[in-house]
Short mmCIF file of C-alpha atoms in Angstrom, two decimals:
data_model
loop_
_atom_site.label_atom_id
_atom_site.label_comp_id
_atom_site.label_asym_id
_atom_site.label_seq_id
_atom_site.Cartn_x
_atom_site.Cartn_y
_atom_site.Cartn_z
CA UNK A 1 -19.53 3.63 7.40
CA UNK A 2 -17.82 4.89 10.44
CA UNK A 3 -18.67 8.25 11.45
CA UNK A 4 -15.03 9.20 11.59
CA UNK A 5 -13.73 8.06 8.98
CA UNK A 6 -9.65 8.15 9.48
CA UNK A 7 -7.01 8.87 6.51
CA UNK A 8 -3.59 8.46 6.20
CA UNK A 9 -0.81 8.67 4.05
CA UNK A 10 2.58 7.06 3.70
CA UNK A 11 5.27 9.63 5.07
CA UNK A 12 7.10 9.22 1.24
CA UNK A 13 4.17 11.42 0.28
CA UNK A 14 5.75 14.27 1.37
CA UNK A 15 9.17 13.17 0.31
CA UNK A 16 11.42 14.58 -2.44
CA UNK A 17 11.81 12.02 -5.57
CA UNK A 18 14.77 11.39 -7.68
CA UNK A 19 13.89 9.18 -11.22
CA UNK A 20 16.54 8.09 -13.73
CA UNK A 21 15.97 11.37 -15.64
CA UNK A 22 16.26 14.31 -12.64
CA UNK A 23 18.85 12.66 -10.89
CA UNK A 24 19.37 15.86 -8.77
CA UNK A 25 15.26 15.61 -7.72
CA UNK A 26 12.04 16.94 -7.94
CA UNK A 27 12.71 19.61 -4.83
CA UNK A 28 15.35 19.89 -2.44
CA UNK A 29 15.65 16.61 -0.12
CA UNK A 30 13.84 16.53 3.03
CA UNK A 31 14.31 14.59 6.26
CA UNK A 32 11.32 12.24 7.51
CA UNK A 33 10.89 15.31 10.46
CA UNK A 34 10.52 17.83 7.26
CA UNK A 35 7.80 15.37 6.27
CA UNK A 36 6.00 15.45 9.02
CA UNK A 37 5.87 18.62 8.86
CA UNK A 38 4.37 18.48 5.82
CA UNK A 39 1.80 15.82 6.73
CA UNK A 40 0.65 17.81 9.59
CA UNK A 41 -0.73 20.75 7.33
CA UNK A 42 -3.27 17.84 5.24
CA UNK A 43 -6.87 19.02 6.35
CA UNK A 44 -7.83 15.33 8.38
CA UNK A 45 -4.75 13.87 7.87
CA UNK A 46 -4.79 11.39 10.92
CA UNK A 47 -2.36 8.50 10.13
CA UNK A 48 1.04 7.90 8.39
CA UNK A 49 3.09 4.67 7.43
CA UNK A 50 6.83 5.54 8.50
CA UNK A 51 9.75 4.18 6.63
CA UNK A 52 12.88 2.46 8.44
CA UNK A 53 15.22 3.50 8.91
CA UNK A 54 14.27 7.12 9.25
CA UNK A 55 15.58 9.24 6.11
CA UNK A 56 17.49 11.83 6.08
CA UNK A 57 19.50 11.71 9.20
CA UNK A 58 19.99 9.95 12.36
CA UNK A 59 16.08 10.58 14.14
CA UNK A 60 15.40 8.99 17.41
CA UNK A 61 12.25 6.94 17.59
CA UNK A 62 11.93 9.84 20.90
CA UNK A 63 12.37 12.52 17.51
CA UNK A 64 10.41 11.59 15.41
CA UNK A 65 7.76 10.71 18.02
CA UNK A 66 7.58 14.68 19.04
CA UNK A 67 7.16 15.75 15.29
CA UNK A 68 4.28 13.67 15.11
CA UNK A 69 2.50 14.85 18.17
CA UNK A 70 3.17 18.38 17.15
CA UNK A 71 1.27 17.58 13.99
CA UNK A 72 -1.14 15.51 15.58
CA UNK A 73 -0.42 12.33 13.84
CA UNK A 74 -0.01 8.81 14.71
CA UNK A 75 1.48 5.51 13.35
CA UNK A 76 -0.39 3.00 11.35
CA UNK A 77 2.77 0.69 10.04
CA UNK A 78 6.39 0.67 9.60
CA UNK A 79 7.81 -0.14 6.28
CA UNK A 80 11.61 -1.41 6.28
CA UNK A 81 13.30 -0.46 3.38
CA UNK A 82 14.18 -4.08 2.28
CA UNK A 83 14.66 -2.63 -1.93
CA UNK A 84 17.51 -0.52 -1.14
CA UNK A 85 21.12 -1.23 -3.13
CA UNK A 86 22.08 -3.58 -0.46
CA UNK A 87 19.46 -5.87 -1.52
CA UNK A 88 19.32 -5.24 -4.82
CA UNK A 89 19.33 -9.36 -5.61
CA UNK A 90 16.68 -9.55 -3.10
CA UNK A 91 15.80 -9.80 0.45
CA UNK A 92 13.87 -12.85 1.15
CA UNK A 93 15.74 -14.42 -2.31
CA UNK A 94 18.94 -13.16 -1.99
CA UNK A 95 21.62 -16.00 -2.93
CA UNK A 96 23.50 -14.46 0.11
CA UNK A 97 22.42 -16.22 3.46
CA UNK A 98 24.47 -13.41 5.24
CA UNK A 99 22.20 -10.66 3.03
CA UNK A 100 18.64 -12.34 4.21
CA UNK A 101 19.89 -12.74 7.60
CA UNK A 102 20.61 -8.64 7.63
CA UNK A 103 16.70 -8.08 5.71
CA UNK A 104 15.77 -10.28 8.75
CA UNK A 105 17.37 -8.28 11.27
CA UNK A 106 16.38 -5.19 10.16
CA UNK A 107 12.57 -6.61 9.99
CA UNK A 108 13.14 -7.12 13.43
CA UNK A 109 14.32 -3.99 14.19
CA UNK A 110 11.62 -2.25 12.29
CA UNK A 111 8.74 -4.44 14.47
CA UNK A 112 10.44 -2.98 17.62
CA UNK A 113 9.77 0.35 16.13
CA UNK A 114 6.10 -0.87 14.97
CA UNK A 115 5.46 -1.95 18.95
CA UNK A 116 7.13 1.50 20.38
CA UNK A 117 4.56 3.66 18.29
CA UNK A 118 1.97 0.61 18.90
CA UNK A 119 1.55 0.62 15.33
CA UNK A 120 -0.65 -2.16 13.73
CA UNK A 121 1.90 -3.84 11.56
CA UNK A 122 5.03 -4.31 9.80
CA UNK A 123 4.71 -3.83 5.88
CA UNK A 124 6.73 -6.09 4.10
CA UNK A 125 7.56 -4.92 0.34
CA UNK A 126 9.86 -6.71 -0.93
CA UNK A 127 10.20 -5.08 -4.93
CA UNK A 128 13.90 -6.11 -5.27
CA UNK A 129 12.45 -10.08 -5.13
CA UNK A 130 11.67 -11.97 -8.07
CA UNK A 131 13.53 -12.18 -11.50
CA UNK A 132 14.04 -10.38 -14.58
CA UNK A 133 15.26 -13.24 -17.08
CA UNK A 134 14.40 -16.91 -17.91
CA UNK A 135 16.59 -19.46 -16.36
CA UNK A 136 18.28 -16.54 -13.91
CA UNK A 137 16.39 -18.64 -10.80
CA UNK A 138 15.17 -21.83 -10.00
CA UNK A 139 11.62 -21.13 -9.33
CA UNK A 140 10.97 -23.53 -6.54
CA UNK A 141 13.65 -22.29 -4.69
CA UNK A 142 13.14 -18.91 -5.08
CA UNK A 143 9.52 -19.18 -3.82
CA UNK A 144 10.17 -20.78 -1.33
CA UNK A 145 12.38 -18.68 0.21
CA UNK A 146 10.27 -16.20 0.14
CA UNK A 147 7.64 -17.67 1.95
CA UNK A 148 10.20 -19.10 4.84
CA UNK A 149 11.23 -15.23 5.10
CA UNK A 150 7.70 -14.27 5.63
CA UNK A 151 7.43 -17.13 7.82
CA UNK A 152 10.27 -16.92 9.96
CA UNK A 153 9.31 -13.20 11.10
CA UNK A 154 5.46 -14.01 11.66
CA UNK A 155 6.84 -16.82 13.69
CA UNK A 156 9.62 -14.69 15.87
CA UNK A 157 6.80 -12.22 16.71
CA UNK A 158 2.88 -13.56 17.19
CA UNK A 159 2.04 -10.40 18.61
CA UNK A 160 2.48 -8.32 15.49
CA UNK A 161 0.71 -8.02 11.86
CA UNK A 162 3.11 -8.93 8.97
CA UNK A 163 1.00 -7.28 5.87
CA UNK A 164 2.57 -8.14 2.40
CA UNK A 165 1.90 -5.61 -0.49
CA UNK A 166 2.08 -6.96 -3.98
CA UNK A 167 3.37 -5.88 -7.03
CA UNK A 168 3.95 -7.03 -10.56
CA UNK A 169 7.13 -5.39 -11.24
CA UNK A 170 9.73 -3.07 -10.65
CA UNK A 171 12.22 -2.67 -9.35
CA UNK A 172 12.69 -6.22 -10.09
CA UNK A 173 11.18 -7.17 -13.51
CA UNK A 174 9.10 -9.82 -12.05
CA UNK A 175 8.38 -9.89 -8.54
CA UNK A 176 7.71 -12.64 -6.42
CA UNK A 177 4.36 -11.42 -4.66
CA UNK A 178 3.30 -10.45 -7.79
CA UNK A 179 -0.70 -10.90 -7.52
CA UNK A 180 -3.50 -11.28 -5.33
CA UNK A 181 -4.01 -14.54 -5.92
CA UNK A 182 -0.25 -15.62 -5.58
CA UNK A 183 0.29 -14.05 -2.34
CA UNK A 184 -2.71 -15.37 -1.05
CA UNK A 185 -1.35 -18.96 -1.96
CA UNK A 186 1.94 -17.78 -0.04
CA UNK A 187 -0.10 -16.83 2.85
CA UNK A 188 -2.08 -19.78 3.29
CA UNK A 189 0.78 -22.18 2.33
CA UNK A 190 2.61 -20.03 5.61
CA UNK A 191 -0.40 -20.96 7.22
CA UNK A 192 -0.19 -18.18 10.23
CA UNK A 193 -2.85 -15.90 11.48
CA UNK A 194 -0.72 -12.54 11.71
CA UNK A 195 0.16 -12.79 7.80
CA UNK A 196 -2.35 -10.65 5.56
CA UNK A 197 -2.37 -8.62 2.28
CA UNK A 198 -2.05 -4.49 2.18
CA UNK A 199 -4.06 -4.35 -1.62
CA UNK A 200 -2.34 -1.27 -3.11
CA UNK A 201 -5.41 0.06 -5.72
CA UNK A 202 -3.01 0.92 -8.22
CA UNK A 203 -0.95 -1.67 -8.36
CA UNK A 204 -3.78 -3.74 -8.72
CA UNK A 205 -4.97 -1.80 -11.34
CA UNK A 206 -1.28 -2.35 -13.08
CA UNK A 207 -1.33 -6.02 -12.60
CA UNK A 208 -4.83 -6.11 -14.66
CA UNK A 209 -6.58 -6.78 -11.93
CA UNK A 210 -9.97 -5.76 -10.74
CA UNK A 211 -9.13 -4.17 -7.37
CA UNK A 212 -12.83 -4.77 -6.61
CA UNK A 213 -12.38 -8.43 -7.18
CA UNK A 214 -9.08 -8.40 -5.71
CA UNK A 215 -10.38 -6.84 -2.14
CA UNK A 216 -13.19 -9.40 -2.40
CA UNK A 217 -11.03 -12.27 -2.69
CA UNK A 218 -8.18 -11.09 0.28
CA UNK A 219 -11.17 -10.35 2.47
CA UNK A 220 -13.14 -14.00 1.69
CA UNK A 221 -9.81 -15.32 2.70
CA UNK A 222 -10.03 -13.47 5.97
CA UNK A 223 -6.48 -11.68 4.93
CA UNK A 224 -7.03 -8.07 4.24
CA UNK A 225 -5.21 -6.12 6.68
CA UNK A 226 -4.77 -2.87 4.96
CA UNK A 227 -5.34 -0.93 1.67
CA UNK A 228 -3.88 2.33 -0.10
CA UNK A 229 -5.11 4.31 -2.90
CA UNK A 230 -3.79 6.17 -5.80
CA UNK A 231 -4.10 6.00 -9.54
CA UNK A 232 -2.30 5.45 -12.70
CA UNK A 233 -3.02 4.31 -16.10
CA UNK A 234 -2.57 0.44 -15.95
CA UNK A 235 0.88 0.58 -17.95
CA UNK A 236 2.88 1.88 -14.75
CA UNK A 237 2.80 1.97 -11.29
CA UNK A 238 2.21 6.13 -11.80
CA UNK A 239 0.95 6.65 -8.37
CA UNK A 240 -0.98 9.66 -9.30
CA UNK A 241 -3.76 11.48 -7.32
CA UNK A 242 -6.37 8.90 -6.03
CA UNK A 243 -9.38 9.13 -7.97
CA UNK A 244 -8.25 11.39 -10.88
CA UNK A 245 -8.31 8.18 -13.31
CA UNK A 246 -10.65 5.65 -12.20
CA UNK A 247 -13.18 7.13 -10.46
CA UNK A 248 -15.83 4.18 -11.05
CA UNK A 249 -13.34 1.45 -10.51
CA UNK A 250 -12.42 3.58 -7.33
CA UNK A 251 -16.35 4.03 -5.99
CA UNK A 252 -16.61 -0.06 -6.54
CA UNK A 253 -13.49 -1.26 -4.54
CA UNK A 254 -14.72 1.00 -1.66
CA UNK A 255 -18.51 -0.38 -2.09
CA UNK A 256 -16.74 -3.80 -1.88
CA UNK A 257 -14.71 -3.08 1.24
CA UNK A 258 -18.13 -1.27 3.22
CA UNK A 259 -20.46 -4.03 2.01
CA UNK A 260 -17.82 -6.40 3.73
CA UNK A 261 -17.85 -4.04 6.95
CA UNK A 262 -13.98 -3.65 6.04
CA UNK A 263 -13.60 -0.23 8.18
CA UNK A 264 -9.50 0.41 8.31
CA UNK A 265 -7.93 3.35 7.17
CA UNK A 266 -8.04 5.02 3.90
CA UNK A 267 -4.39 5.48 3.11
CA UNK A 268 -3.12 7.37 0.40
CA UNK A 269 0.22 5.75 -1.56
CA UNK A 270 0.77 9.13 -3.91
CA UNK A 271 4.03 10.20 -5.16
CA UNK A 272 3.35 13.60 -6.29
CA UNK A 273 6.97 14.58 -8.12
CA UNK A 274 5.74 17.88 -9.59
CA UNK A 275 2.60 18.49 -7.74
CA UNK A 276 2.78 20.42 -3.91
CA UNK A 277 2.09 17.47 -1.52
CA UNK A 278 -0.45 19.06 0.40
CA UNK A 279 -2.50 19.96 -1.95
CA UNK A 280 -1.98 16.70 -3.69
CA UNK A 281 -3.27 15.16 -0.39
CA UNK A 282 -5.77 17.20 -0.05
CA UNK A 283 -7.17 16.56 -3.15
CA UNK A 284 -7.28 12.77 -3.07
CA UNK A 285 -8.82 12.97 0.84
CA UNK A 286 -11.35 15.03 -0.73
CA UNK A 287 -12.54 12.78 -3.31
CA UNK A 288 -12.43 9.85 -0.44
CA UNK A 289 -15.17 11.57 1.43
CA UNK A 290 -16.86 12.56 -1.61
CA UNK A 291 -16.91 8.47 -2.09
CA UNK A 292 -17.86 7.76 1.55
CA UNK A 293 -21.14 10.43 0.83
CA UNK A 294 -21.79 8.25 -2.42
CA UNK A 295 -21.90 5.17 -0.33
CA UNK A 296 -24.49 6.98 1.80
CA UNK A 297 -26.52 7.79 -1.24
CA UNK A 298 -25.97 4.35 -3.36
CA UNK A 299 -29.26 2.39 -3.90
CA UNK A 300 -27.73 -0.86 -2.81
CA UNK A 301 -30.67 -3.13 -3.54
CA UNK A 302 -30.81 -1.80 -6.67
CA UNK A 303 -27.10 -2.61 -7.24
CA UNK A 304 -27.84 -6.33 -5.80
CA UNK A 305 -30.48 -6.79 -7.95
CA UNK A 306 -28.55 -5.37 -11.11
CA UNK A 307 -26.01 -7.12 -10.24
CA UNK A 308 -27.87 -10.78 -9.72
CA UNK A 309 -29.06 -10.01 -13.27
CA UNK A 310 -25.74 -9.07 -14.52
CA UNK A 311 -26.93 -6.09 -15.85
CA UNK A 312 -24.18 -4.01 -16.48
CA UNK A 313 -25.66 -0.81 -17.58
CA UNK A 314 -28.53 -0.24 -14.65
CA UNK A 315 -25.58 -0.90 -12.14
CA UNK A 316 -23.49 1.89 -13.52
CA UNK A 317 -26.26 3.95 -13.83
CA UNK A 318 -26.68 3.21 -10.02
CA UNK A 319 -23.48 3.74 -9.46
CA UNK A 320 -22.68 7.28 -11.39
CA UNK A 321 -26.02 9.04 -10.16
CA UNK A 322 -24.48 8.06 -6.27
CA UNK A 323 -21.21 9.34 -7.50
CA UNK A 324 -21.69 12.14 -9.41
CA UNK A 325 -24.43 13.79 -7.20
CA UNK A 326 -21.88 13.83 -3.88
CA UNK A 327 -19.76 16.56 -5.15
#
């Protein structure tokens, strides 16, 4: 392990939420300055993902640039808001050329922003893509425009990381880059070097995945370009406090990235609606590091050789005494 070990945190952490229920929100609304704010106060808080365009108000990339240094903070990716109303039959899939040609544009305008904080990519979440009824798309079509979306932006700028996060569902009730193993097809099929996977942990977890096995795979394929934690309890995409759920599951998909020499940054993806965001983020940072100490204390060749045996119960056993003992 590194022995600075950066975290970071997308800036909707420290957002207020609205769900179908408390229309009027969880907290009075805050502008993406207000959340950096907030950020700022996280005890090693280093890092935070940025949506485009800046909410609430007109920010200057100048702005918003002297909030973060005031807090300390820098940029690790900008995420376009390609799920909004306007693309609420998709970006990439939309049946409107003129609607993908605007979720291109303001892709493009987003990697501008991604090169003026020298960021290290563009996250592309696309959650309004997909379907939610049989026969509503032709499949073929459908997939591949989401690919030539992908595609055409990886293409337009070589000097920037595209990183796709997957989903099963929602918005959409099926979404296009709904797996691991799907958008890895997509990404080889597009068959360009600055295309890679951000594996979310808990959505993942909601796909019925192993995000152990899921990290594994992205990283065999030479495609992992970021990661985010949080935690939920496989029916939704909860995005509760990482580590609060699945602690195990959460110890093993960090053993996986460190015995790969994966070293990015631990990012949190929380939505805490009723929960104060600092403390919320201080809470999952401090289980991280109580992970990274496990790691230092985990008999690995004892884990190897459980594991070549496929013997369940001495690898857990392994694997809760390293846990456990780090608090």
């Amino acid at each position: 392990m590194p022995n600075q070990q950066r975290y970071g945190a997308g800036i909707w952490h420290f957002a207020t939420y609205v769900d179908r229920y408390a229309t009027d929100g969880y907290g009075d609304p805050r502008s993406i300055l207000d959340a950096i704010d907030l950020a700022g106060q996280v005890r090693d808080l280093s890092v935070v993902d940025l949506n485009y365009p800046f909410f609430g108000g007109e920010f200057s990339n100048e702005q918003v640039g002297e909030a973060l240094e005031r807090n300390g903070l820098s940029v690790i990716g900008i995420t376009p808001e390609i799920y909004t109303r306007t693309f609420a039959k998709g970006s990439f899939t939309n049946p409107d050329a003129g609607v993908r040609r605007l979720a291109h544009e303001l892709i493009t305008e987003a990697a501008g922003v991604v090169r003026h904080f020298g960021a290290d990519y563009v996250k592309l979440w696309p959650g309004q893509d997909g379907w939610d009824y049989p026969f509503q798309v032709d499949h073929h079509s459908l997939w591949k425009a989401s690919l030539d979306g992908v595609a055409e932006l990886a293409s337009d700028n070589p000097d920037l990381k595209f990183v796709i996060e997957y989903k099963p569902r929602e918005p959409r009730v099926h979404m296009s880059f709904d797996s691991v193993s799907r958008t890895l097809l997509g990404i080889e099929r597009i068959g360009l070097p600055n295309v890679g996977i951000l594996l979310d942990f808990g959505h993942s977890l909601f796909g019925g995945e192993s995000p152990a096995d899921a990290a594994q795979l992205a990283i065999d394929y030479g495609r992992l370009f970021g990661m985010d934690v949080n935690d939920n309890l496989r029916g939704w995409d909860d995005d509760l406090v990482a580590g609060t759920i699945h602690p195990i599951e959460l110890f093993e998909f960090f053993y996986t990235l460190d015995k790969n020499d994966w070293h990015g940054v631990w990012q949190l993806d929380q939505f805490p609606f009723r929960e104060d965001s600092v403390e919320a983020a201080n809470t999952a940072i401090d289980f991280l590091k109580l992970i990274q100490r496990a790691l230092g204390k985990l008999d690995v060749d004892g884990i190897r050789e459980a594991q070549s045996n496929h013997d369940a119960l001495t690898a857990l056993k392994l694997a809760q005494k390293a846990l456990f003992s780090s608090y």
